[in-house]
PDB file of C-alpha atoms in Angstrom:
ATOM      1  CA  MET A   1       0.000   0.000   0.000  1.00 47.00           C
ATOM      2  CA  PRO A   2       1.642   3.259  -1.073  1.00 49.00           C
ATOM      3  CA  ALA A   3       1.381   6.505   0.819  1.00 49.00           C
ATOM      4  CA  HIS A   4       1.087  10.087  -0.355  1.00 49.00           C
ATOM      5  CA  ALA A   5       1.925  13.102   1.785  1.00 48.00           C
ATOM      6  CA  CYS A   6       0.271  16.195   0.371  1.00 48.00           C
ATOM      7  CA  GLY A   7       1.192  19.746   1.235  1.00 43.00           C
ATOM      8  CA  ALA A   8       3.673  22.568   0.835  1.00 36.00           C
ATOM      9  CA  PRO A   9       5.947  24.710   2.996  1.00 32.00           C
ATOM     10  CA  ALA A  10       4.381  27.545   4.959  1.00 29.00           C
ATOM     11  CA  SER A  11       5.798  30.122   2.566  1.00 27.00           C
ATOM     12  CA  ALA A  12       3.529  28.818  -0.163  1.00 26.00           C
ATOM     13  CA  GLU A  13       0.523  29.954   1.872  1.00 26.00           C
ATOM     14  CA  ALA A  14       1.685  33.570   2.117  1.00 24.00           C
ATOM     15  CA  GLU A  15      -0.821  36.137   0.877  1.00 25.00           C
ATOM     16  CA  ALA A  16       0.086  39.627  -0.325  1.00 27.00           C
ATOM     17  CA  PRO A  17      -1.694  42.502   1.435  1.00 31.00           C
ATOM     18  CA  GLY A  18      -5.015  43.168  -0.267  1.00 35.00           C
ATOM     19  CA  ALA A  19      -4.840  40.036  -2.368  1.00 33.00           C
ATOM     20  CA  THR A  20      -7.870  37.845  -2.851  1.00 37.00           C
ATOM     21  CA  ALA A  21      -7.606  34.647  -0.842  1.00 38.00           C
ATOM     22  CA  THR A  22      -7.291  31.486  -2.899  1.00 41.00           C
ATOM     23  CA  PRO A  23      -7.331  27.870  -1.750  1.00 43.00           C
ATOM     24  CA  GLY A  24      -3.824  26.911  -0.658  1.00 47.00           C
ATOM     25  CA  PRO A  25      -2.307  23.426  -0.712  1.00 44.00           C
ATOM     26  CA  ALA A  26      -3.318  22.666   2.860  1.00 45.00           C
ATOM     27  CA  THR A  27      -6.948  23.514   2.018  1.00 51.00           C
ATOM     28  CA  CYS A  28      -6.909  21.369  -1.106  1.00 50.00           C
ATOM     29  CA  ALA A  29      -5.223  18.464   0.644  1.00 49.00           C
ATOM     30  CA  GLY A  30      -7.693  18.677   3.495  1.00 56.00           C
ATOM     31  CA  ARG A  31     -10.718  18.733   1.186  1.00 60.00           C
ATOM     32  CA  LEU A  32      -9.265  15.893  -0.859  1.00 54.00           C
ATOM     33  CA  ALA A  33      -8.582  13.749   2.197  1.00 55.00           C
ATOM     34  CA  ALA A  34     -11.957  14.435   3.810  1.00 62.00           C
ATOM     35  CA  GLY A  35     -13.931  13.812   0.646  1.00 59.00           C
ATOM     36  CA  LEU A  36     -12.232  10.624  -0.434  1.00 51.00           C
ATOM     37  CA  ALA A  37     -11.918   9.227   3.070  1.00 55.00           C
ATOM     38  CA  SER A  38     -15.645   9.750   3.670  1.00 60.00           C
ATOM     39  CA  ALA A  39     -16.348   7.994   0.386  1.00 52.00           C
ATOM     40  CA  GLY A  40     -14.290   5.021   1.532  1.00 55.00           C
ATOM     41  CA  LEU A  41     -11.680   5.425  -1.213  1.00 52.00           C
ATOM     42  CA  CYS A  42      -8.668   5.874   1.081  1.00 60.00           C
ATOM     43  CA  ALA A  43      -7.495   6.331   4.646  1.00 66.00           C
ATOM     44  CA  ALA A  44      -6.307   9.776   5.650  1.00 63.00           C
ATOM     45  CA  ALA A  45      -4.343  11.132   8.596  1.00 60.00           C
ATOM     46  CA  ALA A  46      -3.087  14.628   9.358  1.00 56.00           C
ATOM     47  CA  LEU A  47       0.671  14.854   9.841  1.00 57.00           C
ATOM     48  CA  SER A  48       0.598  18.574  10.601  1.00 56.00           C
ATOM     49  CA  GLY A  49      -1.518  21.613   9.904  1.00 55.00           C
ATOM     50  CA  GLN A  50      -0.433  21.645   6.263  1.00 67.00           C
ATOM     51  CA  HIS A  51       0.192  17.998   5.437  1.00 69.00           C
ATOM     52  CA  VAL A  52      -2.127  15.045   5.015  1.00 72.00           C
ATOM     53  CA  LEU A  53      -1.131  11.400   4.706  1.00 73.00           C
ATOM     54  CA  LEU A  54      -3.231   9.398   2.253  1.00 75.00           C
ATOM     55  CA  LEU A  55      -3.058   5.593   2.278  1.00 76.00           C
ATOM     56  CA  VAL A  56      -4.304   3.949  -0.899  1.00 76.00           C
ATOM     57  CA  PRO A  57      -4.297   0.378  -2.278  1.00 77.00           C
ATOM     58  CA  GLN A  58      -1.303  -0.559  -4.405  1.00 76.00           C
ATOM     59  CA  GLY A  59      -3.489  -1.219  -7.433  1.00 75.00           C
ATOM     60  CA  GLU A  60      -4.803   2.358  -7.401  1.00 74.00           C
ATOM     61  CA  ARG A  61      -1.395   4.066  -7.519  1.00 73.00           C
ATOM     62  CA  GLN A  62      -1.741   5.300 -11.113  1.00 73.00           C
ATOM     63  CA  ALA A  63      -5.317   6.453 -10.619  1.00 74.00           C
ATOM     64  CA  TRP A  64      -4.287   8.415  -7.534  1.00 73.00           C
ATOM     65  CA  ASN A  65      -1.404  10.077  -9.307  1.00 72.00           C
ATOM     66  CA  ALA A  66      -3.843  11.117 -12.022  1.00 74.00           C
ATOM     67  CA  ARG A  67      -6.246  12.577  -9.424  1.00 71.00           C
ATOM     68  CA  LEU A  68      -3.470  14.531  -7.747  1.00 72.00           C
ATOM     69  CA  CYS A  69      -2.112  15.819 -11.052  1.00 72.00           C
ATOM     70  CA  ALA A  70      -5.590  17.033 -12.009  1.00 71.00           C
ATOM     71  CA  LEU A  71      -5.922  18.824  -8.689  1.00 70.00           C
ATOM     72  CA  LYS A  72      -2.471  20.383  -9.115  1.00 68.00           C
ATOM     73  CA  ALA A  73      -3.572  21.787 -12.475  1.00 69.00           C
ATOM     74  CA  ALA A  74      -6.214  23.775 -10.594  1.00 71.00           C
ATOM     75  CA  ASP A  75      -3.884  24.694  -7.720  1.00 73.00           C
ATOM     76  CA  PRO A  76      -0.193  24.742  -8.770  1.00 69.00           C
ATOM     77  CA  GLN A  77       0.925  25.166  -5.143  1.00 70.00           C
ATOM     78  CA  LEU A  78      -0.141  21.632  -4.268  1.00 72.00           C
ATOM     79  CA  ARG A  79       2.769  19.210  -3.891  1.00 70.00           C
ATOM     80  CA  TRP A  80       2.951  15.582  -2.839  1.00 71.00           C
ATOM     81  CA  THR A  81       5.491  12.899  -2.052  1.00 68.00           C
ATOM     82  CA  GLU A  82       4.828   9.305  -3.026  1.00 70.00           C
ATOM     83  CA  GLY A  83       6.047   6.701  -0.579  1.00 70.00           C
ATOM     84  CA  ALA A  84       7.003   3.078  -1.106  1.00 71.00           C
ATOM     85  CA  ALA A  85       4.555   0.184  -0.975  1.00 74.00           C
ATOM     86  CA  PHE A  86       4.232  -1.534   2.402  1.00 73.00           C
ATOM     87  CA  ALA A  87       2.165  -4.113   4.257  1.00 74.00           C
ATOM     88  CA  GLY A  88       1.329  -4.604   7.916  1.00 73.00           C
ATOM     89  CA  ALA A  89       1.557  -2.391  10.980  1.00 70.00           C
ATOM     90  CA  SER A  90       5.362  -2.290  11.062  1.00 72.00           C
ATOM     91  CA  GLY A  91       5.503  -1.225   7.423  1.00 72.00           C
ATOM     92  CA  TRP A  92       2.909   1.460   8.063  1.00 69.00           C
ATOM     93  CA  LEU A  93       4.872   2.873  11.006  1.00 66.00           C
ATOM     94  CA  ALA A  94       8.132   2.897   9.046  1.00 69.00           C
ATOM     95  CA  GLU A  95       6.515   4.678   6.116  1.00 68.00           C
ATOM     96  CA  VAL A  96       4.859   7.300   8.321  1.00 66.00           C
ATOM     97  CA  ARG A  97       8.177   7.993  10.059  1.00 65.00           C
ATOM     98  CA  SER A  98       9.931   8.319   6.702  1.00 66.00           C
ATOM     99  CA  LEU A  99       7.376  10.718   5.256  1.00 67.00           C
ATOM    100  CA  HIS A 100       7.139  12.749   8.436  1.00 62.00           C
ATOM    101  CA  GLY A 101      10.928  13.015   8.607  1.00 64.00           C
ATOM    102  CA  ARG A 102      11.064  14.296   5.063  1.00 67.00           C
ATOM    103  CA  ILE A 103       8.390  16.898   5.767  1.00 68.00           C
ATOM    104  CA  GLU A 104      10.252  18.034   8.878  1.00 65.00           C
ATOM    105  CA  LEU A 105      13.493  18.281   6.918  1.00 65.00           C
ATOM    106  CA  GLU A 106      11.946  20.375   4.158  1.00 68.00           C
ATOM    107  CA  THR A 107      10.140  22.646   6.606  1.00 68.00           C
ATOM    108  CA  ARG A 108      12.999  23.127   9.053  1.00 62.00           C
ATOM    109  CA  HIS A 109      15.663  23.736   6.436  1.00 59.00           C
ATOM    110  CA  ARG A 110      13.446  25.540   3.934  1.00 62.00           C
ATOM    111  CA  VAL A 111      14.225  23.231   1.039  1.00 62.00           C
ATOM    112  CA  ARG A 112      12.081  21.433  -1.522  1.00 64.00           C
ATOM    113  CA  ILE A 113      13.786  18.089  -1.828  1.00 61.00           C
ATOM    114  CA  GLY A 114      11.111  16.595  -4.069  1.00 64.00           C
ATOM    115  CA  GLU A 115      11.964  19.107  -6.786  1.00 68.00           C
ATOM    116  CA  TRP A 116      15.703  18.275  -6.830  1.00 77.00           C
ATOM    117  CA  PRO A 117      17.610  15.587  -8.755  1.00 85.00           C
ATOM    118  CA  GLU A 118      17.764  12.446  -6.612  1.00 86.00           C
ATOM    119  CA  PRO A 119      21.581  12.572  -6.020  1.00 91.00           C
ATOM    120  CA  ILE A 120      21.255  16.059  -4.525  1.00 89.00           C
ATOM    121  CA  ALA A 121      18.171  15.142  -2.482  1.00 85.00           C
ATOM    122  CA  ALA A 122      20.074  12.117  -1.155  1.00 88.00           C
ATOM    123  CA  ALA A 123      23.064  14.292  -0.269  1.00 91.00           C
ATOM    124  CA  VAL A 124      20.894  16.740   1.661  1.00 87.00           C
ATOM    125  CA  ARG A 125      19.346  13.861   3.597  1.00 84.00           C
ATOM    126  CA  LEU A 126      22.857  12.656   4.437  1.00 88.00           C
ATOM    127  CA  ILE A 127      23.858  16.103   5.700  1.00 89.00           C
ATOM    128  CA  VAL A 128      20.876  16.251   8.043  1.00 84.00           C
ATOM    129  CA  GLU A 129      20.889  12.612   9.142  1.00 84.00           C
ATOM    130  CA  GLN A 130      24.655  12.628   9.736  1.00 87.00           C
ATOM    131  CA  ALA A 131      24.915  16.073  11.293  1.00 88.00           C
ATOM    132  CA  ASP A 132      26.965  14.540  14.110  1.00 90.00           C
ATOM    133  CA  SER A 133      29.748  13.631  11.675  1.00 92.00           C
ATOM    134  CA  GLN A 134      32.197  15.555   9.512  1.00 92.00           C
ATOM    135  CA  LEU A 135      30.819  14.514   6.126  1.00 94.00           C
ATOM    136  CA  SER A 136      33.143  15.693   3.376  1.00 95.00           C
ATOM    137  CA  VAL A 137      32.292  16.663  -0.184  1.00 96.00           C
ATOM    138  CA  ALA A 138      34.183  13.621  -1.476  1.00 96.00           C
ATOM    139  CA  GLU A 139      32.327  11.249   0.870  1.00 96.00           C
ATOM    140  CA  ALA A 140      28.931  12.692  -0.042  1.00 96.00           C
ATOM    141  CA  ALA A 141      29.727  12.512  -3.763  1.00 96.00           C
ATOM    142  CA  HIS A 142      30.769   8.871  -3.400  1.00 96.00           C
ATOM    143  CA  GLU A 143      27.597   8.033  -1.460  1.00 95.00           C
ATOM    144  CA  VAL A 144      25.341   9.419  -4.216  1.00 94.00           C
ATOM    145  CA  GLY A 145      27.384   7.997  -7.093  1.00 95.00           C
ATOM    146  CA  LEU A 146      28.855  11.163  -8.628  1.00 95.00           C
ATOM    147  CA  SER A 147      32.370  12.434  -9.159  1.00 96.00           C
ATOM    148  CA  ARG A 148      33.442  15.113  -6.701  1.00 96.00           C
ATOM    149  CA  SER A 149      33.648  17.860  -9.328  1.00 96.00           C
ATOM    150  CA  HIS A 150      30.287  17.010 -10.915  1.00 95.00           C
ATOM    151  CA  PHE A 151      28.663  16.729  -7.503  1.00 96.00           C
ATOM    152  CA  SER A 152      30.007  20.091  -6.294  1.00 96.00           C
ATOM    153  CA  THR A 153      28.864  21.873  -9.445  1.00 95.00           C
ATOM    154  CA  LEU A 154      25.431  20.259  -9.451  1.00 93.00           C
ATOM    155  CA  PHE A 155      24.897  20.825  -5.728  1.00 93.00           C
ATOM    156  CA  LYS A 156      25.603  24.547  -5.933  1.00 92.00           C
ATOM    157  CA  ARG A 157      23.456  24.977  -9.053  1.00 90.00           C
ATOM    158  CA  VAL A 158      20.479  23.148  -7.539  1.00 86.00           C
ATOM    159  CA  VAL A 159      20.670  24.251  -3.892  1.00 85.00           C
ATOM    160  CA  GLY A 160      21.985  27.752  -4.487  1.00 85.00           C
ATOM    161  CA  GLU A 161      25.012  27.449  -2.206  1.00 90.00           C
ATOM    162  CA  SER A 162      28.009  25.179  -1.880  1.00 94.00           C
ATOM    163  CA  PHE A 163      27.968  21.841  -0.090  1.00 95.00           C
ATOM    164  CA  VAL A 164      30.194  23.273   2.655  1.00 95.00           C
ATOM    165  CA  ALA A 165      28.019  26.379   3.131  1.00 93.00           C
ATOM    166  CA  PHE A 166      24.800  24.344   3.257  1.00 90.00           C
ATOM    167  CA  THR A 167      26.343  21.876   5.717  1.00 92.00           C
ATOM    168  CA  CYS A 168      27.489  24.733   7.951  1.00 93.00           C
ATOM    169  CA  ARG A 169      24.057  26.387   7.850  1.00 89.00           C
ATOM    170  CA  THR A 170      22.367  23.087   8.672  1.00 87.00           C
ATOM    171  CA  LYS A 171      24.636  22.389  11.635  1.00 91.00           C
ATOM    172  CA  LEU A 172      24.176  25.950  12.876  1.00 91.00           C
ATOM    173  CA  GLY A 173      20.400  25.592  12.716  1.00 87.00           C
ATOM    174  CA  ILE A 174      20.485  22.346  14.678  1.00 88.00           C
ATOM    175  CA  ALA A 175      22.867  23.783  17.274  1.00 91.00           C
ATOM    176  CA  SER A 176      20.788  26.936  17.697  1.00 90.00           C
ATOM    177  CA  GLU A 177      17.615  24.932  18.186  1.00 86.00           C
ATOM    178  CA  LEU A 178      19.262  22.676  20.768  1.00 89.00           C
ATOM    179  CA  LEU A 179      20.668  25.643  22.680  1.00 91.00           C
ATOM    180  CA  ALA A 180      17.269  27.318  22.805  1.00 88.00           C
ATOM    181  CA  ALA A 181      15.030  24.331  23.470  1.00 84.00           C
ATOM    182  CA  SER A 182      17.087  21.748  25.362  1.00 85.00           C
ATOM    183  CA  LYS A 183      19.119  21.408  28.547  1.00 88.00           C
ATOM    184  CA  LEU A 184      22.005  19.717  26.767  1.00 90.00           C
ATOM    185  CA  THR A 185      25.460  20.934  27.684  1.00 94.00           C
ATOM    186  CA  VAL A 186      27.592  22.767  25.150  1.00 95.00           C
ATOM    187  CA  GLN A 187      29.735  19.636  24.862  1.00 95.00           C
ATOM    188  CA  ASP A 188      26.658  17.501  24.153  1.00 93.00           C
ATOM    189  CA  ILE A 189      25.527  19.912  21.454  1.00 94.00           C
ATOM    190  CA  ALA A 190      29.031  19.984  19.992  1.00 95.00           C
ATOM    191  CA  ASP A 191      28.810  16.197  19.685  1.00 94.00           C
ATOM    192  CA  ARG A 192      25.411  16.435  17.996  1.00 91.00           C
ATOM    193  CA  VAL A 193      26.813  18.626  15.208  1.00 92.00           C
ATOM    194  CA  GLY A 194      30.095  16.808  14.730  1.00 93.00           C
ATOM    195  CA  MET A 195      32.445  19.270  16.441  1.00 93.00           C
ATOM    196  CA  PRO A 196      35.610  17.878  18.102  1.00 90.00           C
ATOM    197  CA  ASP A 197      35.006  19.574  21.468  1.00 93.00           C
ATOM    198  CA  ALA A 198      33.109  22.341  23.272  1.00 95.00           C
ATOM    199  CA  LYS A 199      35.908  24.906  22.854  1.00 95.00           C
ATOM    200  CA  TYR A 200      36.039  24.447  19.078  1.00 96.00           C
ATOM    201  CA  PHE A 201      32.244  24.534  18.893  1.00 96.00           C
ATOM    202  CA  SER A 202      32.041  27.753  20.922  1.00 96.00           C
ATOM    203  CA  LYS A 203      34.543  29.535  18.674  1.00 96.00           C
ATOM    204  CA  TRP A 204      32.731  28.315  15.558  1.00 96.00           C
ATOM    205  CA  PHE A 205      29.324  29.332  16.906  1.00 96.00           C
ATOM    206  CA  LYS A 206      30.538  32.814  17.864  1.00 96.00           C
ATOM    207  CA  ARG A 207      32.170  33.274  14.463  1.00 95.00           C
ATOM    208  CA  CYS A 208      28.860  32.398  12.778  1.00 94.00           C
ATOM    209  CA  THR A 209      26.461  34.305  15.038  1.00 94.00           C
ATOM    210  CA  GLY A 210      28.527  36.902  16.886  1.00 95.00           C
ATOM    211  CA  GLN A 211      27.464  35.349  20.209  1.00 94.00           C
ATOM    212  CA  THR A 212      28.831  32.657  22.471  1.00 95.00           C
ATOM    213  CA  PRO A 213      26.583  29.606  22.895  1.00 95.00           C
ATOM    214  CA  SER A 214      25.774  30.569  26.505  1.00 94.00           C
ATOM    215  CA  HIS A 215      24.903  34.154  25.552  1.00 94.00           C
ATOM    216  CA  TYR A 216      22.743  32.952  22.667  1.00 94.00           C
ATOM    217  CA  ARG A 217      20.957  30.452  24.926  1.00 93.00           C
ATOM    218  CA  THR A 218      20.241  33.098  27.577  1.00 92.00           C
ATOM    219  CA  GLU A 219      18.906  35.642  25.078  1.00 91.00           C
ATOM    220  CA  ARG A 220      16.724  33.104  23.283  1.00 86.00           C
ATOM    221  CA  ARG A 221      15.167  31.888  26.504  1.00 83.00           C
ATOM    222  CA  MET A 222      14.497  35.424  27.697  1.00 84.00           C
ATOM    223  CA  THR A 223      12.874  36.232  24.349  1.00 80.00           C
ATOM    224  CA  ASP A 224      10.762  33.078  24.357  1.00 72.00           C
ATOM    225  CA  ALA A 225       9.636  33.728  27.919  1.00 72.00           C
ATOM    226  CA  ARG A 226       8.137  37.134  27.046  1.00 71.00           C
TER     227      ARG A 226
END
């Protein structure tokens, strides 16, 4: 049974001042899920406020793709991700985790992986999933089956920044979130983003943000508490 996650990043829902409201992807996905689920054609579950998981029989995969494509013609903002076929409760749980993880990755890091060539999408997943390591350009290129030079050129053209810059931005985002929302020590956070020790991490963080990790943590918590 394949799964479809329908939706789009929050930025796709933005409305210019004075503009006429039009149905966004979350609205379309919600109507689609509610209508077809009530008709007994699929099972539907909300993954977040903007994403809906649709579970459909394997034999209806092509028909569902046709339905979604027709809906997209009316609302170009609608996007969906097609999951792999699965059977049983364990397969269902694994597929939901996979789709939810992809949605979280795209939302948190403001990327649209489904629109990228698969080698680049795979590389971005590696960067996020292996944030606690020092993944090099050569290693990433090898993992996705491209030469280093081709990979570097393609990555920058597709993503809009170099592999190194994107990796740094990703690690910084993870570190910032952990400092603000967790009680982990600076050393623990350094480990989570693949830094050799707390001292190195602190210097790197200050160079990137202009603040020490402790200062950043204090300011964020004061701001969030207001």
